[in-house]
Amino acid sequence: MEGRLSVREILLRGKDLVGQKVRICGWVRTRRDSKAGVSFVEINDGSAVRNLQAIIDYSRFGNLVISELLPRLHTGASIMVEGTIEPSPGKGQDIEILVSHIKVYGEADPSTYPLQKKRHSFEFLRQIAHLRPRTNTISAIMRLRSALSYAIHDFFKKRGFYYIHTPIITTSDCEGAGEVFRVVGGRNITEGSEFFGRPTYLTVSGQLQAEIYALALGKVYTFGPTFRAENSNTRRHLAEFWMVEPEMAFCDLDGDISLAKEFVTSMIEAMLSECEEEFFFFQKFIDEHLMDRLTTVLKKGFEVISYSDAIKILSQHARELEMVPSWGDDLQAEHERFLTEKMVRGPVIVIHYPRKLKPFYMRVNDDGETVSAMDLLVPGVGEIIGGSQREERVDVLVEQMTLKGMNIEDYEWYIDLRRYGSVFHAGFGLGLERFIQFLSGIQNIRETIPFPRTPGHALF
Ligand code: 4AD
């Protein structure tokens, strides 16, 4: 007996397992009874897109057992099956398991169990967020998410970065957009009483704290949940999302862009090698252009253009746009789409945005008007990375903070990093969920995170 194996392991080993006795545990996807005294049960255990077909030959069990067993083997029931791996004569699979022993752990009443064989809409599945991981799409995305998380740590470890756990509760609003969630705590919450003695928020980005450690350890990254109280009900905004943020001392904007390119390329390669089955599933059922899009990135690379050139290009195509931006305006989703999907047909890195559009920490360029910023835009999703070289000059930083109306006293620690041993440094943030949208082709960001939080919605 091989012992308990996952469906994934069994399918990977395939015909090598023929003749072996194995045990698997999982959930019934479908059951079909044939007139020839055999039932076919498709079992999925969450380890693979494909199911393992189990054959229940009635002659091996006796009529009494079968008449008791079959009514309990509905879609959704949890079971344990022991049996022998056999070559499968049927279409669609190489092997199957000929059942010698079967146990039903938990039944799923077909009159109430919401996941039946038909296809369900993502909107419907969001309302049953506790059951939707049992579907092919959500389980495939979550396996991809898990594989990417490991690949992220691996990428940075191999390049000598240290993983820093930046705080979830913070006193600063890194992006300065005021989109923060306030933190209150303690038994007697009253107006003006502060658990920490001062107002605190859920972090919008770990960057400022990562900078502290980059200016001590050289190359660091943080990877954790971030929170934004934006009232944006779009297909690419969440109120809670995960961000990967590398931060490097002795690094300028060019070095930052190089790392971002290497990172995205390396994550695509990780997906193609670690999640091959999931990738083909996405290609078949979610986005038929997925392979083209990802191979374009690997082969063609990334186009880098300045914000000013982007505005020029967009103005030349004013007729094709609903809103035409002029210099100083933020790029809208429509503009990002135009640049990535029509102009370049691939990823675009836009650099040197106007100073007034970007947060206080970005390094002011010699023109005094723009900052050393970079946003990576991709087809289908738009911005997935935002980053910059950081302002390392005390006087310019203080001027920036003053212009943005910030309270300098609250950021003395941040200015200290420039007073003592200041170095040029840079970093970026990649939103994991938008990246998964890009890698899987899934339309709505709510499908890329196990428990989506959006305005008006926080289940569990
Ligand atoms: O461009 P952002 O706001 O940059 C920062 O927060 C910097 N402090 C990062 C850094 O330099 N260390 O956000 C970075 C990325 C975006 O490109 C996007 O992928 C993602 O975070 N993001 C969101 N993802 C989902 N929902 C939202 N509401 C998001 N806001 C930003």
GROMACS .gro file of C-alpha atoms and ligand atoms in nm:
model
  491
    1MET     CA    1   0.000   0.000   0.000
    2GLU     CA    2   0.141   0.340  -0.109
    3GLY     CA    3  -0.048   0.510   0.175
    4ARG     CA    4  -0.249   0.828   0.138
    5LEU     CA    5  -0.164   1.028  -0.172
    6SER     CA    6  -0.302   1.354  -0.307
    7VAL     CA    7  -0.483   1.353  -0.640
    8ARG     CA    8  -0.203   1.572  -0.775
    9GLU     CA    9   0.065   1.318  -0.681
   10ILE     CA   10  -0.135   1.033  -0.831
   11LEU     CA   11  -0.193   1.216  -1.159
   12LEU     CA   12   0.171   1.319  -1.179
   13ARG     CA   13   0.295   0.964  -1.126
   14GLY     CA   14   0.026   0.836  -1.362
   15LYS     CA   15   0.086   0.492  -1.511
   16ASP     CA   16   0.387   0.432  -1.283
   17LEU     CA   17   0.133   0.366  -1.010
   18VAL     CA   18  -0.062   0.099  -1.201
   19GLY     CA   19  -0.115  -0.204  -0.977
   20GLN     CA   20  -0.043  -0.006  -0.658
   21LYS     CA   21  -0.290   0.020  -0.374
   22VAL     CA   22  -0.351   0.379  -0.265
   23ARG     CA   23  -0.577   0.577  -0.035
   24ILE     CA   24  -0.717   0.921  -0.116
   25CYS     CA   25  -0.941   1.163   0.070
   26GLY     CA   26  -1.144   1.434  -0.099
   27TRP     CA   27  -1.486   1.557  -0.209
   28VAL     CA   28  -1.719   1.409  -0.465
   29ARG     CA   29  -1.750   1.631  -0.770
   30THR     CA   30  -1.991   1.409  -0.964
   31ARG     CA   31  -2.126   1.057  -0.965
   32ARG     CA   32  -2.259   0.866  -1.263
   33ASP     CA   33  -2.422   0.525  -1.234
   34SER     CA   34  -2.408   0.292  -1.531
   35LYS     CA   35  -2.654   0.016  -1.602
   36ALA     CA   36  -2.365  -0.230  -1.608
   37GLY     CA   37  -2.344  -0.231  -1.227
   38VAL     CA   38  -2.070   0.026  -1.195
   39SER     CA   39  -2.062   0.383  -1.058
   40PHE     CA   40  -1.807   0.642  -1.165
   41VAL     CA   41  -1.718   0.894  -0.895
   42GLU     CA   42  -1.507   1.199  -0.975
   43ILE     CA   43  -1.303   1.294  -0.667
   44ASN     CA   44  -1.126   1.624  -0.616
   45ASP     CA   45  -0.913   1.699  -0.311
   46GLY     CA   46  -0.814   2.057  -0.391
   47SER     CA   47  -0.460   1.964  -0.499
   48ALA     CA   48  -0.524   1.967  -0.874
   49VAL     CA   49  -0.765   2.098  -1.136
   50ARG     CA   50  -0.829   1.747  -1.262
   51ASN     CA   51  -1.031   1.490  -1.068
   52LEU     CA   52  -0.945   1.128  -1.007
   53GLN     CA   53  -1.205   0.887  -1.132
   54ALA     CA   54  -1.301   0.613  -0.886
   55ILE     CA   55  -1.477   0.301  -1.013
   56ILE     CA   56  -1.721   0.132  -0.778
   57ASP     CA   57  -1.791  -0.213  -0.912
   58TYR     CA   58  -2.111  -0.332  -0.740
   59SER     CA   59  -2.008  -0.698  -0.766
   60ARG     CA   60  -1.722  -0.629  -0.521
   61PHE     CA   61  -1.952  -0.486  -0.251
   62GLY     CA   62  -2.287  -0.659  -0.258
   63ASN     CA   63  -2.628  -0.505  -0.318
   64LEU     CA   64  -2.694  -0.409   0.043
   65VAL     CA   65  -2.376  -0.202   0.072
   66ILE     CA   66  -2.437  -0.035  -0.262
   67SER     CA   67  -2.797   0.054  -0.183
   68GLU     CA   68  -2.682   0.220   0.141
   69LEU     CA   69  -2.373   0.382  -0.008
   70LEU     CA   70  -2.496   0.541  -0.329
   71PRO     CA   71  -2.760   0.772  -0.175
   72ARG     CA   72  -2.483   0.924   0.040
   73LEU     CA   73  -2.237   0.981  -0.246
   74HIS     CA   74  -2.362   1.318  -0.368
   75THR     CA   75  -2.175   1.611  -0.513
   76GLY     CA   76  -1.992   1.775  -0.221
   77ALA     CA   77  -1.975   1.469   0.009
   78SER     CA   78  -1.636   1.411   0.174
   79ILE     CA   79  -1.500   1.061   0.132
   80MET     CA   80  -1.204   0.830   0.178
   81VAL     CA   81  -1.135   0.576  -0.092
   82GLU     CA   82  -0.891   0.286  -0.099
   83GLY     CA   83  -0.825   0.089  -0.409
   84THR     CA   84  -0.590  -0.012  -0.686
   85ILE     CA   85  -0.467   0.215  -0.963
   86GLU     CA   86  -0.566   0.077  -1.303
   87PRO     CA   87  -0.515   0.200  -1.659
   88SER     CA   88  -0.835   0.375  -1.765
   89PRO     CA   89  -1.010   0.265  -2.083
   90GLY     CA   90  -1.222   0.585  -2.075
   91LYS     CA   91  -1.153   0.915  -2.245
   92GLY     CA   92  -0.995   1.204  -2.056
   93GLN     CA   93  -0.776   1.015  -1.811
   94ASP     CA   94  -0.486   0.767  -1.819
   95ILE     CA   95  -0.560   0.601  -1.491
   96GLU     CA   96  -0.841   0.547  -1.244
   97ILE     CA   97  -0.884   0.386  -0.906
   98LEU     CA   98  -1.073   0.060  -0.869
   99VAL     CA   99  -1.233   0.096  -0.527
  100SER     CA  100  -1.196  -0.176  -0.264
  101HIS     CA  101  -1.301   0.029   0.038
  102ILE     CA  102  -1.495   0.352   0.066
  103LYS     CA  103  -1.601   0.565   0.361
  104VAL     CA  104  -1.831   0.869   0.360
  105TYR     CA  105  -1.725   1.123   0.623
  106GLY     CA  106  -1.974   1.401   0.558
  107GLU     CA  107  -2.276   1.408   0.329
  108ALA     CA  108  -2.392   1.713   0.130
  109ASP     CA  109  -2.768   1.728   0.089
  110PRO     CA  110  -2.828   1.794  -0.283
  111SER     CA  111  -3.148   1.982  -0.209
  112THR     CA  112  -2.953   2.255  -0.024
  113TYR     CA  113  -2.582   2.225  -0.121
  114PRO     CA  114  -2.526   2.530  -0.342
  115LEU     CA  115  -2.243   2.396  -0.558
  116GLN     CA  116  -2.388   2.167  -0.816
  117LYS     CA  117  -2.240   2.037  -1.139
  118LYS     CA  118  -2.340   2.340  -1.351
  119ARG     CA  119  -2.125   2.652  -1.387
  120HIS     CA  120  -2.187   2.923  -1.129
  121SER     CA  121  -2.129   3.294  -1.178
  122PHE     CA  122  -1.847   3.461  -0.984
  123GLU     CA  123  -2.103   3.702  -0.833
  124PHE     CA  124  -2.297   3.408  -0.693
  125LEU     CA  125  -1.981   3.240  -0.565
  126ARG     CA  126  -1.877   3.557  -0.379
  127GLN     CA  127  -2.189   3.527  -0.169
  128ILE     CA  128  -2.080   3.179  -0.060
  129ALA     CA  129  -1.717   3.269   0.005
  130HIS     CA  130  -1.691   2.977   0.252
  131LEU     CA  131  -1.770   2.722  -0.023
  132ARG     CA  132  -1.626   2.885  -0.335
  133PRO     CA  133  -1.271   2.744  -0.277
  134ARG     CA  134  -1.423   2.407  -0.369
  135THR     CA  135  -1.465   2.525  -0.728
  136ASN     CA  136  -1.200   2.475  -0.997
  137THR     CA  137  -1.135   2.843  -1.066
  138ILE     CA  138  -1.101   2.964  -0.709
  139SER     CA  139  -0.893   2.664  -0.599
  140ALA     CA  140  -0.662   2.707  -0.901
  141ILE     CA  141  -0.616   3.077  -0.822
  142MET     CA  142  -0.542   3.004  -0.458
  143ARG     CA  143  -0.282   2.742  -0.551
  144LEU     CA  144  -0.124   3.001  -0.783
  145ARG     CA  145  -0.133   3.256  -0.501
  146SER     CA  146   0.041   3.015  -0.267
  147ALA     CA  147   0.307   2.924  -0.526
  148LEU     CA  148   0.371   3.294  -0.598
  149SER     CA  149   0.414   3.372  -0.230
  150TYR     CA  150   0.691   3.114  -0.205
  151ALA     CA  151   0.844   3.232  -0.533
  152ILE     CA  152   0.850   3.592  -0.403
  153HIS     CA  153   1.049   3.496  -0.094
  154ASP     CA  154   1.275   3.277  -0.304
  155PHE     CA  155   1.340   3.559  -0.554
  156PHE     CA  156   1.451   3.802  -0.285
  157LYS     CA  157   1.646   3.550  -0.079
  158LYS     CA  158   1.850   3.452  -0.386
  159ARG     CA  159   1.939   3.818  -0.441
  160GLY     CA  160   2.052   3.887  -0.083
  161PHE     CA  161   1.744   4.076   0.041
  162TYR     CA  162   1.627   4.052   0.404
  163TYR     CA  163   1.260   4.004   0.484
  164ILE     CA  164   1.141   4.275   0.722
  165HIS     CA  165   0.807   4.256   0.899
  166THR     CA  166   0.684   4.612   0.883
  167PRO     CA  167   0.398   4.710   1.118
  168ILE     CA  168   0.029   4.672   1.041
  169ILE     CA  169  -0.061   4.945   1.291
  170THR     CA  170   0.114   5.272   1.214
  171THR     CA  171   0.099   5.643   1.282
  172SER     CA  172   0.190   5.747   0.927
  173ASP     CA  173  -0.007   5.773   0.603
  174CYS     CA  174   0.266   5.678   0.358
  175GLU     CA  175   0.081   5.772   0.041
  176GLY     CA  176  -0.064   6.089   0.196
  177ALA     CA  177  -0.397   6.032   0.026
  178GLY     CA  178  -0.595   6.018   0.351
  179GLU     CA  179  -0.737   5.680   0.258
  180VAL     CA  180  -0.659   5.528   0.596
  181PHE     CA  181  -0.858   5.313   0.835
  182ARG     CA  182  -0.841   5.444   1.193
  183VAL     CA  183  -0.747   5.196   1.467
  184VAL     CA  184  -0.940   5.215   1.793
  185GLY     CA  185  -0.901   4.976   2.084
  186GLY     CA  186  -0.959   4.915   2.453
  187ARG     CA  187  -1.271   4.848   2.658
  188ASN     CA  188  -1.384   5.205   2.699
  189ILE     CA  189  -1.355   5.361   2.360
  190THR     CA  190  -1.453   5.721   2.393
  191GLU     CA  191  -1.405   6.016   2.167
  192GLY     CA  192  -1.045   6.134   2.195
  193SER     CA  193  -0.916   5.832   2.391
  194GLU     CA  194  -0.631   5.668   2.204
  195PHE     CA  195  -0.498   5.323   2.288
  196PHE     CA  196  -0.151   5.423   2.170
  197GLY     CA  197  -0.172   5.776   2.304
  198ARG     CA  198  -0.203   5.915   1.951
  199PRO     CA  199  -0.406   5.844   1.637
  200THR     CA  200  -0.307   5.521   1.463
  201TYR     CA  201  -0.408   5.363   1.135
  202LEU     CA  202  -0.390   5.038   0.942
  203THR     CA  203  -0.091   5.064   0.712
  204VAL     CA  204  -0.142   5.166   0.348
  205SER     CA  205   0.216   5.061   0.264
  206GLY     CA  206   0.519   4.927   0.452
  207GLN     CA  207   0.753   5.148   0.250
  208LEU     CA  208   0.850   5.413   0.504
  209GLN     CA  209   0.944   5.153   0.763
  210ALA     CA  210   1.117   4.941   0.495
  211GLU     CA  211   1.331   5.248   0.417
  212ILE     CA  212   1.453   5.249   0.780
  213TYR     CA  213   1.581   4.895   0.736
  214ALA     CA  214   1.717   4.944   0.384
  215LEU     CA  215   1.935   5.223   0.525
  216ALA     CA  216   2.076   4.975   0.776
  217LEU     CA  217   2.068   4.632   0.608
  218GLY     CA  218   2.111   4.742   0.247
  219LYS     CA  219   1.850   4.541   0.059
  220VAL     CA  220   1.520   4.452   0.224
  221TYR     CA  221   1.162   4.371   0.132
  222THR     CA  222   0.833   4.355   0.309
  223PHE     CA  223   0.537   4.143   0.204
  224GLY     CA  224   0.209   4.167   0.388
  225PRO     CA  225  -0.145   4.300   0.400
  226THR     CA  226  -0.209   4.668   0.336
  227PHE     CA  227  -0.533   4.860   0.375
  228ARG     CA  228  -0.697   5.143   0.187
  229ALA     CA  229  -1.027   5.308   0.269
  230GLU     CA  230  -1.082   5.414  -0.093
  231ASN     CA  231  -1.446   5.419  -0.182
  232SER     CA  232  -1.368   5.251  -0.514
  233ASN     CA  233  -1.602   4.980  -0.628
  234THR     CA  234  -1.404   4.874  -0.933
  235ARG     CA  235  -1.278   4.542  -1.062
  236ARG     CA  236  -0.923   4.630  -0.955
  237HIS     CA  237  -0.961   4.785  -0.609
  238LEU     CA  238  -0.971   4.615  -0.271
  239ALA     CA  239  -0.980   4.769   0.076
  240GLU     CA  240  -0.738   4.498   0.196
  241PHE     CA  241  -0.469   4.367  -0.038
  242TRP     CA  242  -0.120   4.221  -0.018
  243MET     CA  243   0.180   4.418  -0.132
  244VAL     CA  244   0.540   4.312  -0.201
  245GLU     CA  245   0.776   4.604  -0.140
  246PRO     CA  246   1.151   4.583  -0.199
  247GLU     CA  247   1.365   4.875  -0.086
  248MET     CA  248   1.733   4.915  -0.177
  249ALA     CA  249   2.006   5.144  -0.050
  250PHE     CA  250   2.257   5.271  -0.308
  251CYS     CA  251   2.003   5.224  -0.586
  252ASP     CA  252   1.863   5.478  -0.832
  253LEU     CA  253   1.555   5.476  -1.057
  254ASP     CA  254   1.729   5.268  -1.326
  255GLY     CA  255   1.825   5.003  -1.071
  256ASP     CA  256   1.468   5.004  -0.941
  257ILE     CA  257   1.327   4.955  -1.292
  258SER     CA  258   1.572   4.671  -1.357
  259LEU     CA  259   1.464   4.491  -1.043
  260ALA     CA  260   1.095   4.535  -1.127
  261LYS     CA  261   1.146   4.386  -1.474
  262GLU     CA  262   1.348   4.096  -1.339
  263PHE     CA  263   1.088   4.035  -1.069
  264VAL     CA  264   0.788   4.026  -1.304
  265THR     CA  265   0.970   3.803  -1.554
  266SER     CA  266   1.082   3.568  -1.284
  267MET     CA  267   0.730   3.538  -1.138
  268ILE     CA  268   0.587   3.453  -1.482
  269GLU     CA  269   0.851   3.180  -1.516
  270ALA     CA  270   0.770   3.053  -1.166
  271MET     CA  271   0.403   3.032  -1.257
  272LEU     CA  272   0.470   2.844  -1.579
  273SER     CA  273   0.687   2.588  -1.402
  274GLU     CA  274   0.503   2.554  -1.069
  275CYS     CA  275   0.143   2.589  -1.183
  276GLU     CA  276   0.140   2.443  -1.532
  277GLU     CA  277  -0.196   2.270  -1.493
  278GLU     CA  278  -0.354   2.584  -1.348
  279PHE     CA  279  -0.208   2.793  -1.630
  280PHE     CA  280  -0.367   2.572  -1.900
  281PHE     CA  281  -0.694   2.582  -1.709
  282PHE     CA  282  -0.689   2.966  -1.709
  283GLN     CA  283  -0.597   2.969  -2.076
  284LYS     CA  284  -0.887   2.739  -2.161
  285PHE     CA  285  -1.162   2.875  -1.940
  286ILE     CA  286  -1.070   3.231  -1.837
  287ASP     CA  287  -0.861   3.403  -2.104
  288GLU     CA  288  -0.769   3.250  -2.439
  289HIS     CA  289  -0.501   3.518  -2.494
  290LEU     CA  290  -0.316   3.443  -2.172
  291MET     CA  291  -0.027   3.255  -2.330
  292ASP     CA  292   0.026   3.535  -2.587
  293ARG     CA  293   0.023   3.800  -2.319
  294LEU     CA  294   0.271   3.627  -2.093
  295THR     CA  295   0.507   3.517  -2.369
  296THR     CA  296   0.506   3.873  -2.506
  297VAL     CA  297   0.643   3.990  -2.172
  298LEU     CA  298   0.908   3.721  -2.170
  299LYS     CA  299   1.014   3.781  -2.531
  300LYS     CA  300   0.951   4.148  -2.596
  301GLY     CA  301   1.015   4.289  -2.249
  302PHE     CA  302   0.901   4.624  -2.124
  303GLU     CA  303   0.870   4.961  -2.295
  304VAL     CA  304   0.986   5.258  -2.084
  305ILE     CA  305   0.837   5.601  -2.162
  306SER     CA  306   0.826   5.929  -1.976
  307TYR     CA  307   0.498   6.067  -1.848
  308SER     CA  308   0.544   6.369  -2.079
  309ASP     CA  309   0.579   6.144  -2.384
  310ALA     CA  310   0.277   5.941  -2.271
  311ILE     CA  311   0.070   6.261  -2.260
  312LYS     CA  312   0.194   6.356  -2.609
  313ILE     CA  313   0.097   6.015  -2.749
  314LEU     CA  314  -0.245   6.026  -2.583
  315SER     CA  315  -0.310   6.379  -2.714
  316GLN     CA  316  -0.229   6.263  -3.067
  317HIS     CA  317  -0.502   6.000  -3.031
  318ALA     CA  318  -0.757   6.231  -2.871
  319ARG     CA  319  -1.034   6.109  -3.103
  320GLU     CA  320  -1.006   5.755  -2.974
  321LEU     CA  321  -1.036   5.862  -2.610
  322GLU     CA  322  -1.327   5.979  -2.399
  323MET     CA  323  -1.108   6.205  -2.189
  324VAL     CA  324  -0.791   6.364  -2.321
  325PRO     CA  325  -0.532   6.425  -2.051
  326SER     CA  326  -0.320   6.736  -2.044
  327TRP     CA  327   0.016   6.763  -1.873
  328GLY     CA  328  -0.040   6.754  -1.496
  329ASP     CA  329  -0.344   6.524  -1.505
  330ASP     CA  330  -0.335   6.174  -1.366
  331LEU     CA  331  -0.349   5.890  -1.617
  332GLN     CA  332  -0.694   5.732  -1.608
  333ALA     CA  333  -0.769   5.362  -1.655
  334GLU     CA  334  -0.870   5.441  -2.013
  335HIS     CA  335  -0.528   5.596  -2.080
  336GLU     CA  336  -0.342   5.306  -1.924
  337ARG     CA  337  -0.540   5.070  -2.143
  338PHE     CA  338  -0.466   5.272  -2.455
  339LEU     CA  339  -0.092   5.272  -2.388
  340THR     CA  340  -0.064   4.903  -2.303
  341GLU     CA  341  -0.329   4.748  -2.527
  342LYS     CA  342  -0.323   4.969  -2.836
  343MET     CA  343   0.012   5.147  -2.852
  344VAL     CA  344   0.262   4.900  -2.716
  345ARG     CA  345   0.061   4.578  -2.691
  346GLY     CA  346   0.258   4.483  -2.382
  347PRO     CA  347   0.378   4.619  -2.048
  348VAL     CA  348   0.474   4.985  -2.025
  349ILE     CA  349   0.680   5.154  -1.755
  350VAL     CA  350   0.587   5.522  -1.724
  351ILE     CA  351   0.851   5.735  -1.552
  352HIS     CA  352   0.901   6.093  -1.430
  353TYR     CA  353   0.548   6.194  -1.330
  354PRO     CA  354   0.464   6.553  -1.232
  355ARG     CA  355   0.570   6.624  -0.877
  356LYS     CA  356   0.225   6.738  -0.769
  357LEU     CA  357   0.064   6.404  -0.864
  358LYS     CA  358   0.289   6.188  -0.650
  359PRO     CA  359   0.359   6.142  -0.276
  360PHE     CA  360   0.613   6.348  -0.080
  361TYR     CA  361   0.888   6.085  -0.065
  362MET     CA  362   0.968   6.069  -0.437
  363ARG     CA  363   1.296   6.224  -0.551
  364VAL     CA  364   1.253   6.558  -0.725
  365ASN     CA  365   1.422   6.567  -1.068
  366ASP     CA  366   1.657   6.846  -1.177
  367ASP     CA  367   1.372   7.011  -1.372
  368GLY     CA  368   1.201   7.081  -1.038
  369GLU     CA  369   0.868   6.976  -1.196
  370THR     CA  370   0.883   6.599  -1.208
  371VAL     CA  371   0.982   6.318  -0.972
  372SER     CA  372   1.181   5.996  -1.026
  373ALA     CA  373   0.871   5.780  -1.020
  374MET     CA  374   0.789   5.466  -1.214
  375ASP     CA  375   0.458   5.288  -1.264
  376LEU     CA  376   0.441   4.953  -1.441
  377LEU     CA  377   0.123   4.919  -1.647
  378VAL     CA  378   0.009   4.593  -1.803
  379PRO     CA  379  -0.261   4.508  -2.057
  380GLY     CA  380  -0.595   4.408  -1.908
  381VAL     CA  381  -0.524   4.533  -1.558
  382GLY     CA  382  -0.341   4.868  -1.569
  383GLU     CA  383  -0.100   4.962  -1.292
  384ILE     CA  384   0.047   4.669  -1.103
  385ILE     CA  385   0.362   4.836  -0.968
  386GLY     CA  386   0.423   5.181  -0.826
  387GLY     CA  387   0.771   5.283  -0.720
  388SER     CA  388   1.036   5.552  -0.717
  389GLN     CA  389   1.377   5.670  -0.621
  390ARG     CA  390   1.336   5.830  -0.278
  391GLU     CA  391   1.424   6.188  -0.189
  392GLU     CA  392   1.751   6.167   0.004
  393ARG     CA  393   1.822   6.545   0.045
  394VAL     CA  394   1.697   6.692   0.373
  395ASP     CA  395   1.616   7.037   0.232
  396VAL     CA  396   1.422   6.908  -0.069
  397LEU     CA  397   1.238   6.652   0.143
  398VAL     CA  398   1.129   6.917   0.393
  399GLU     CA  399   1.019   7.141   0.106
  400GLN     CA  400   0.812   6.854  -0.040
  401MET     CA  401   0.650   6.783   0.298
  402THR     CA  402   0.567   7.149   0.344
  403LEU     CA  403   0.415   7.173  -0.004
  404LYS     CA  404   0.199   6.866   0.070
  405GLY     CA  405   0.083   7.021   0.400
  406MET     CA  406   0.240   6.752   0.619
  407ASN     CA  407   0.327   6.791   0.985
  408ILE     CA  408   0.708   6.784   0.979
  409GLU     CA  409   0.730   6.699   1.353
  410ASP     CA  410   0.560   6.365   1.292
  411TYR     CA  411   0.827   6.269   1.040
  412GLU     CA  412   1.146   6.374   1.221
  413TRP     CA  413   1.251   6.008   1.225
  414TYR     CA  414   1.214   5.993   0.846
  415ILE     CA  415   1.419   6.310   0.803
  416ASP     CA  416   1.683   6.167   1.042
  417LEU     CA  417   1.747   5.892   0.788
  418ARG     CA  418   1.868   6.173   0.559
  419ARG     CA  419   2.048   6.366   0.834
  420TYR     CA  420   2.267   6.072   0.924
  421GLY     CA  421   2.439   5.868   0.655
  422SER     CA  422   2.188   5.948   0.383
  423VAL     CA  423   2.215   5.746   0.063
  424PHE     CA  424   2.032   5.743  -0.266
  425HIS     CA  425   1.781   5.462  -0.249
  426ALA     CA  426   1.476   5.328  -0.429
  427GLY     CA  427   1.198   5.072  -0.413
  428PHE     CA  428   0.858   4.974  -0.541
  429GLY     CA  429   0.534   4.808  -0.442
  430LEU     CA  430   0.357   4.536  -0.639
  431GLY     CA  431  -0.004   4.455  -0.557
  432LEU     CA  432  -0.026   4.076  -0.543
  433GLU     CA  433  -0.394   4.061  -0.639
  434ARG     CA  434  -0.358   4.277  -0.950
  435PHE     CA  435  -0.060   4.067  -1.047
  436ILE     CA  436  -0.270   3.752  -1.013
  437GLN     CA  437  -0.532   3.916  -1.236
  438PHE     CA  438  -0.260   3.963  -1.495
  439LEU     CA  439  -0.123   3.610  -1.458
  440SER     CA  440  -0.459   3.433  -1.468
  441GLY     CA  441  -0.668   3.664  -1.685
  442ILE     CA  442  -0.939   3.675  -1.420
  443GLN     CA  443  -1.153   3.985  -1.465
  444ASN     CA  444  -1.239   4.084  -1.110
  445ILE     CA  445  -0.985   4.131  -0.832
  446ARG     CA  446  -1.239   3.988  -0.584
  447GLU     CA  447  -1.159   3.641  -0.720
  448THR     CA  448  -0.785   3.669  -0.646
  449ILE     CA  449  -0.796   3.690  -0.265
  450PRO     CA  450  -0.954   3.433  -0.032
  451PHE     CA  451  -1.159   3.689   0.159
  452PRO     CA  452  -1.221   4.007  -0.044
  453ARG     CA  453  -1.290   4.330   0.143
  454THR     CA  454  -1.459   4.605  -0.058
  455PRO     CA  455  -1.686   4.895   0.041
  456GLY     CA  456  -1.991   4.740   0.205
  457HIS     CA  457  -1.851   4.386   0.196
  458ALA     CA  458  -1.654   4.197   0.460
  459LEU     CA  459  -1.773   3.838   0.505
  460PHE     CA  460  -1.632   3.653   0.810
  4614AD     O1  461   0.122   5.288  -0.620
  4614AD     P1  462   0.101   5.252  -0.477
  4614AD     O2  463   0.002   5.331  -0.400
  4614AD     O3  464   0.246   5.260  -0.413
  4614AD     C1  465   0.275   5.251  -0.281
  4614AD     O4  466   0.199   5.223  -0.191
  4614AD     C2  467   0.423   5.267  -0.256
  4614AD     N1  468   0.442   5.308  -0.118
  4614AD     C3  469   0.493   5.137  -0.286
  4614AD     C4  470   0.643   5.143  -0.270
  4614AD     O5  471   0.708   5.219  -0.340
  4614AD     N2  472   0.698   5.067  -0.179
  4614AD     O6  473   0.060   5.099  -0.467
  4614AD     C5  474   0.145   4.999  -0.518
  4614AD     C6  475   0.063   4.890  -0.584
  4614AD     C7  476  -0.018   4.936  -0.704
  4614AD     O7  477   0.061   4.942  -0.820
  4614AD     C8  478  -0.124   4.827  -0.713
  4614AD     O8  479  -0.071   4.710  -0.773
  4614AD     C9  480  -0.149   4.797  -0.567
  4614AD     O9  481  -0.036   4.839  -0.495
  4614AD     N3  482  -0.269   4.867  -0.518
  4614AD    C10  483  -0.389   4.809  -0.501
  4614AD     N4  484  -0.430   4.683  -0.522
  4614AD    C11  485  -0.558   4.653  -0.494
  4614AD     N5  486  -0.647   4.742  -0.443
  4614AD    C12  487  -0.610   4.871  -0.419
  4614AD     N6  488  -0.697   4.955  -0.366
  4614AD    C13  489  -0.475   4.908  -0.448
  4614AD     N7  490  -0.405   5.023  -0.436
  4614AD    C14  491  -0.281   4.996  -0.479
   0.00000   0.00000   0.00000
